[in-house]
C-alpha positions as semicolon CSV with decimal commas, in nm:
position;residue;x (nm);y (nm);z (nm)
1;X;5,598;-2,051;-1,193
2;X;5,716;-2,343;-0,969
3;X;5,723;-2,662;-1,094
4;X;5,534;-2,809;-0,798
5;X;5,321;-2,644;-0,508
6;X;5,214;-2,769;-0,154
7;X;4,866;-2,867;-0,306
8;X;4,992;-3,083;-0,514
9;X;4,957;-3,398;-0,316
10;X;4,608;-3,337;-0,265
11;X;4,556;-3,283;-0,657
12;X;4,718;-3,637;-0,706
13;X;4,466;-3,778;-0,474
14;X;4,171;-3,614;-0,678
15;X;4,357;-3,741;-0,996
16;X;4,364;-4,101;-0,879
17;X;4,000;-4,087;-0,728
18;X;3,850;-3,897;-1,039
19;X;3,996;-4,045;-1,359
20;X;4,244;-3,746;-1,367
21;X;3,969;-3,505;-1,357
22;X;3,910;-3,219;-1,125
23;X;3,677;-2,915;-1,082
24;X;3,826;-2,542;-1,048
25;X;3,642;-2,556;-0,722
26;X;3,823;-2,850;-0,590
27;X;4,153;-2,753;-0,721
28;X;4,078;-2,405;-0,519
29;X;3,988;-2,634;-0,204
30;X;4,343;-2,784;-0,231
31;X;4,500;-2,432;-0,202
32;X;4,599;-2,431;-0,562
33;X;4,580;-2,083;-0,686
34;X;4,372;-2,008;-0,962
35;X;4,640;-1,850;-1,163
36;X;4,841;-2,150;-1,128
37;X;4,566;-2,363;-1,272
38;X;4,522;-2,137;-1,582
39;X;4,921;-2,162;-1,636
40;X;4,873;-2,522;-1,606
41;X;4,604;-2,516;-1,874
42;X;4,811;-2,307;-2,125
43;X;4,856;-2,460;-2,450
44;X;5,203;-2,569;-2,343
45;X;5,102;-2,666;-1,989
46;X;5,039;-3,011;-1,868
47;X;4,636;-2,978;-1,814
48;X;4,359;-2,912;-2,032
49;X;4,010;-2,761;-1,978
50;X;3,772;-3,019;-2,077
51;X;3,446;-2,812;-1,983
52;X;3,385;-2,481;-1,830
53;X;3,527;-2,535;-1,456
54;X;3,652;-2,874;-1,548
55;X;4,026;-2,962;-1,578
56;X;4,184;-3,265;-1,734
57;X;4,499;-3,348;-1,524
58;X;4,680;-3,517;-1,838
59;X;4,807;-3,404;-2,187
60;X;4,667;-3,684;-2,391
61;X;4,350;-3,678;-2,515
62;X;4,045;-3,800;-2,267
63;X;3,897;-4,140;-2,302
64;X;3,535;-4,198;-2,325
65;X;3,469;-4,257;-1,958
66;X;3,694;-3,950;-1,881
67;X;3,434;-3,742;-2,108
68;X;3,153;-3,893;-1,922
69;X;3,247;-3,803;-1,567
70;X;3,381;-3,456;-1,703
71;X;3,030;-3,386;-1,804
72;X;2,896;-3,464;-1,443
73;X;3,157;-3,248;-1,277
74;X;3,060;-2,989;-1,505
75;X;2,704;-3,002;-1,355
76;X;2,834;-3,034;-1,019
77;X;3,094;-2,747;-0,997
78;X;2,925;-2,627;-0,646
79;X;3,046;-2,900;-0,434
80;X;3,400;-3,008;-0,369
81;X;3,314;-3,370;-0,342
82;X;3,156;-3,585;-0,609
83;X;2,818;-3,698;-0,463
84;X;2,556;-3,768;-0,712
85;X;2,310;-3,556;-0,524
86;X;2,375;-3,243;-0,774
87;X;2,437;-3,409;-1,092
88;X;2,402;-3,765;-1,236
89;X;2,464;-3,946;-1,567
90;X;2,133;-4,074;-1,721
91;X;2,020;-4,199;-2,065
92;X;2,267;-4,373;-2,331
93;X;2,560;-4,312;-2,201
94;X;2,445;-4,446;-1,865
95;X;2,325;-4,767;-2,046
96;X;2,678;-4,819;-2,227
97;X;2,822;-4,807;-1,842
98;X;2,616;-5,080;-1,758
99;X;2,708;-5,283;-2,064
100;X;2,374;-5,236;-2,269
101;X;2,459;-5,349;-2,633
102;X;2,457;-5,060;-2,887
103;X;2,435;-4,788;-2,639
104;X;2,672;-4,524;-2,724
105;X;2,880;-4,239;-2,562
106;X;2,880;-3,973;-2,792
107;X;2,660;-3,767;-2,585
108;X;2,602;-3,757;-2,214
109;X;2,293;-3,674;-2,064
110;X;2,283;-3,536;-1,710
111;X;2,039;-3,502;-1,473
112;X;2,040;-3,175;-1,266
113;X;1,775;-2,992;-1,029
114;X;1,525;-2,811;-1,219
115;X;1,616;-2,458;-1,157
116;X;1,989;-2,442;-1,191
117;X;2,123;-2,210;-1,414
118;X;2,338;-2,436;-1,645
119;X;2,356;-2,465;-2,029
120;X;2,435;-2,733;-2,258
121;X;2,782;-2,745;-2,355
122;X;2,950;-2,945;-2,644
123;X;2,854;-3,303;-2,601
124;X;2,670;-3,255;-2,244
125;X;2,299;-3,214;-2,259
126;X;2,149;-3,112;-1,917
127;X;1,822;-3,275;-1,845
128;X;1,626;-3,100;-1,558
129;X;1,408;-3,282;-1,340
130;X;1,205;-3,246;-0,994
131;X;1,211;-3,639;-0,944
132;X;1,569;-3,700;-0,816
133;X;1,662;-4,071;-0,861
134;X;1,844;-4,315;-0,645
135;X;2,220;-4,316;-0,793
136;X;2,502;-4,572;-0,832
137;X;2,857;-4,544;-0,894
138;X;2,939;-4,734;-1,179
139;X;3,334;-4,727;-1,272
140;X;3,359;-4,397;-1,043
141;X;3,072;-4,212;-1,237
142;X;2,747;-4,127;-1,065
143;X;2,477;-4,293;-1,266
144;X;2,080;-4,340;-1,242
145;X;1,964;-4,725;-1,232
146;X;1,936;-4,874;-1,549
147;X;1,544;-4,892;-1,592
148;X;1,580;-4,486;-1,532
149;X;1,861;-4,428;-1,767
150;X;1,639;-4,630;-2,018
151;X;1,317;-4,420;-1,945
152;X;1,520;-4,106;-2,003
153;X;1,681;-4,250;-2,311
154;X;1,305;-4,314;-2,456
155;X;1,171;-3,997;-2,353
156;X;1,412;-3,826;-2,586
157;X;1,502;-4,071;-2,877
158;X;1,344;-3,989;-3,207
159;X;1,417;-4,361;-3,358
160;X;1,144;-4,610;-3,290
161;X;1,377;-4,879;-3,392
162;X;1,658;-4,777;-3,141
163;X;1,429;-4,750;-2,840
164;X;1,305;-5,115;-2,946
165;X;1,671;-5,239;-2,940
166;X;1,787;-5,041;-2,635
167;X;1,492;-5,101;-2,425
168;X;1,516;-5,483;-2,507
169;X;1,877;-5,485;-2,432
170;X;1,856;-5,317;-2,105
171;X;1,583;-5,553;-1,963
172;X;1,816;-5,864;-2,113
173;X;2,145;-5,706;-1,992
174;X;2,069;-5,565;-1,642
175;X;1,798;-5,801;-1,567
176;X;1,531;-5,526;-1,531
177;X;1,163;-5,635;-1,472
178;X;0,940;-5,498;-1,740
179;X;0,684;-5,358;-1,476
180;X;0,967;-5,153;-1,326
181;X;1,078;-5,017;-1,660
182;X;0,702;-4,943;-1,710
183;X;0,689;-4,754;-1,408
184;X;0,971;-4,514;-1,502
185;X;0,832;-4,489;-1,861
186;X;0,519;-4,367;-1,707
187;X;0,679;-4,136;-1,470
188;X;0,904;-3,961;-1,730
189;X;0,576;-3,953;-1,973
190;X;0,774;-4,142;-2,235
191;X;0,462;-4,379;-2,287
192;X;0,298;-4,088;-2,479
193;X;0,514;-4,200;-2,753
194;X;0,351;-4,484;-2,965
195;X;0,703;-4,645;-3,030
196;X;0,782;-4,655;-2,642
197;X;0,436;-4,823;-2,582
198;X;0,492;-5,104;-2,856
199;X;0,852;-5,168;-2,737
200;X;0,706;-5,198;-2,369
201;X;0,423;-5,430;-2,480
202;X;0,673;-5,671;-2,621
203;X;0,896;-5,672;-2,324
204;X;0,581;-5,747;-2,114
205;X;0,509;-6,029;-2,341
206;X;0,876;-6,190;-2,295
207;X;1,052;-6,044;-2,594
208;X;1,415;-5,971;-2,507
209;X;1,579;-5,892;-2,857
210;X;1,500;-5,701;-3,200
211;X;1,533;-6,069;-3,366
212;X;1,269;-6,224;-3,141
213;X;1,046;-5,881;-3,181
214;X;1,089;-5,911;-3,578
215;X;1,003;-6,310;-3,548
216;X;0,689;-6,229;-3,358
217;X;0,575;-5,959;-3,596
218;X;0,639;-6,211;-3,901
219;X;0,453;-6,496;-3,724
220;X;0,146;-6,274;-3,618
221;X;0,130;-6,108;-3,945
222;X;0,082;-6,462;-4,101
223;X;-0,211;-6,551;-3,853
224;X;0,021;-6,810;-3,670
225;X;-0,101;-6,877;-3,324
226;X;0,088;-6,673;-3,033
227;X;0,363;-6,840;-2,870
228;X;0,503;-6,804;-2,517
229;X;0,813;-6,580;-2,531
230;X;1,120;-6,683;-2,333
231;X;0,908;-6,918;-2,089
232;X;1,120;-7,134;-1,859
233;X;1,051;-7,514;-1,930
234;X;1,121;-7,782;-1,642
235;X;1,113;-8,146;-1,672
236;X;0,812;-8,350;-1,482
237;X;1,044;-8,359;-1,180
238;X;1,083;-7,976;-1,172
239;X;1,454;-7,976;-1,279
240;X;1,526;-7,693;-1,532
241;X;1,541;-7,796;-1,905
242;X;1,550;-7,498;-2,121
243;X;1,449;-7,139;-2,190
244;X;1,364;-7,110;-2,568
245;X;1,280;-6,814;-2,727
246;X;0,923;-6,918;-2,832
247;X;0,737;-7,199;-2,741
248;X;0,411;-7,302;-2,831
249;X;0,259;-7,538;-2,560
250;X;-0,035;-7,670;-2,724
251;X;0,188;-7,833;-3,011
252;X;0,541;-7,894;-2,819
253;X;0,679;-7,684;-3,080
254;X;0,980;-7,425;-2,959
255;X;1,168;-7,176;-3,168
256;X;1,555;-7,092;-3,103
257;X;1,659;-6,757;-3,257
258;X;2,044;-6,826;-3,283
259;X;2,267;-6,541;-3,328
260;X;2,573;-6,578;-3,558
261;X;2,755;-6,342;-3,322
262;X;2,698;-6,532;-3,027
263;X;2,801;-6,870;-3,161
264;X;3,164;-6,746;-3,269
265;X;3,324;-6,978;-3,011
266;X;3,324;-7,360;-2,997
267;X;3,200;-7,352;-2,639
268;X;2,909;-7,141;-2,714
269;X;2,786;-7,378;-3,022
270;X;2,816;-7,675;-2,796
271;X;2,604;-7,533;-2,535
272;X;2,322;-7,441;-2,798
273;X;2,344;-7,800;-2,942
274;X;2,298;-7,959;-2,582
275;X;2,011;-7,745;-2,505
276;X;1,858;-7,849;-2,828
277;X;1,910;-8,217;-2,776
278;X;1,797;-8,177;-2,399
279;X;1,462;-8,018;-2,546
280;X;1,440;-8,273;-2,848
281;X;1,483;-8,588;-2,579
282;X;1,191;-8,434;-2,418
283;X;0,976;-8,463;-2,695
284;X;1,013;-8,090;-2,795
285;X;1,025;-7,999;-3,172
286;X;1,286;-7,718;-3,203
287;X;1,326;-7,485;-3,484
288;X;1,613;-7,267;-3,518
289;X;1,653;-6,949;-3,712
290;X;1,935;-6,691;-3,725
291;X;1,805;-6,329;-3,725
292;X;1,935;-6,255;-4,090
293;X;1,680;-6,519;-4,179
294;X;1,409;-6,371;-4,000
295;X;1,481;-6,044;-4,147
296;X;1,571;-6,136;-4,520
297;X;1,341;-6,471;-4,538
298;X;1,067;-6,434;-4,327
299;X;0,829;-6,650;-4,542
300;X;1,060;-6,948;-4,474
301;X;1,027;-6,904;-4,096
302;X;0,644;-6,875;-4,125
303;X;0,658;-7,212;-4,350
304;X;0,859;-7,395;-4,087
305;X;0,632;-7,295;-3,784
306;X;0,311;-7,350;-3,985
307;X;0,405;-7,721;-4,079
308;X;0,540;-7,795;-3,752
309;X;0,207;-7,686;-3,601
310;X;0,016;-7,859;-3,831
311;X;0,195;-8,191;-3,783
312;X;0,174;-8,177;-3,416
313;X;-0,180;-8,230;-3,439
314;X;-0,144;-8,582;-3,529
315;X;0,127;-8,635;-3,250
316;X;-0,016;-8,900;-2,979
317;X;0,095;-8,696;-2,700
318;X;0,243;-8,355;-2,591
319;X;0,579;-8,324;-2,409
320;X;0,567;-8,407;-2,041
321;X;0,707;-8,075;-1,890
322;X;0,623;-7,802;-1,654
323;X;0,587;-7,456;-1,829
324;X;0,635;-7,119;-1,625
325;X;0,569;-6,825;-1,870
326;X;0,779;-6,530;-1,821
327;X;0,635;-6,313;-1,553
């Protein structure tokens, strides 16, 4: 077999634009003979077959993003141009591409049209749908929007804690509005799951992390008054002041849930101290708690907030600020 063919320049272009991946149909469209593809994918050849009809144009192991694009190509082998109109990545792997914390790429959920005759393969799970979504290219991989990815994830995830964590992380990382997410969850019937309904209720209340949700659960169980979660606080002149994790307007008390991971660097630590000083300078009584403390010593959080709310009753006035609840 010749070392090169007339098709190789077109194959090189495919390799550059598709993370060194191509479908068998795309290779045939370049003029490459099927026998040549088979020879190059032999054990001693320079290529590999990752999935049926999908070729990796390299000898080394694929990286996570190559595996995800290969999953989409496997479900879109009917066309010669990757378009996102026949197959698109969704679920947890799509959330990982959007940078959602703790979202993994071990499995690729791919949306396909309802009646296409494909089967799940290896790490690829096909999700048939009659409700085709808008698609975006993320690192060259066709993906659904974050709210659709989160909804498809929640519709098939058995763990209530993972649902709670990833829905909150999606809203926080991708700046999704909870009502937009609610519409997708409703359309996918994911709201039939009590864990999804609970997570959505927290998000609509302003909760943006597992630690905040645990703090809210702890304080509610102790019978303390409900707080505003992640409200925007402005000075009396309308200048932005802070956005505490929780705020009790009737008492002028704020709760900040400070992650140890976030404060590994000096700039982040200084920014936190400055935000706290600004709130204190406007008469707001700030309590700080780390997620581990909320989890392991909830009684101490309850005691601190209860004491501050009680002491606030004797204060002569409340902070002179403007409060905008999360909407």
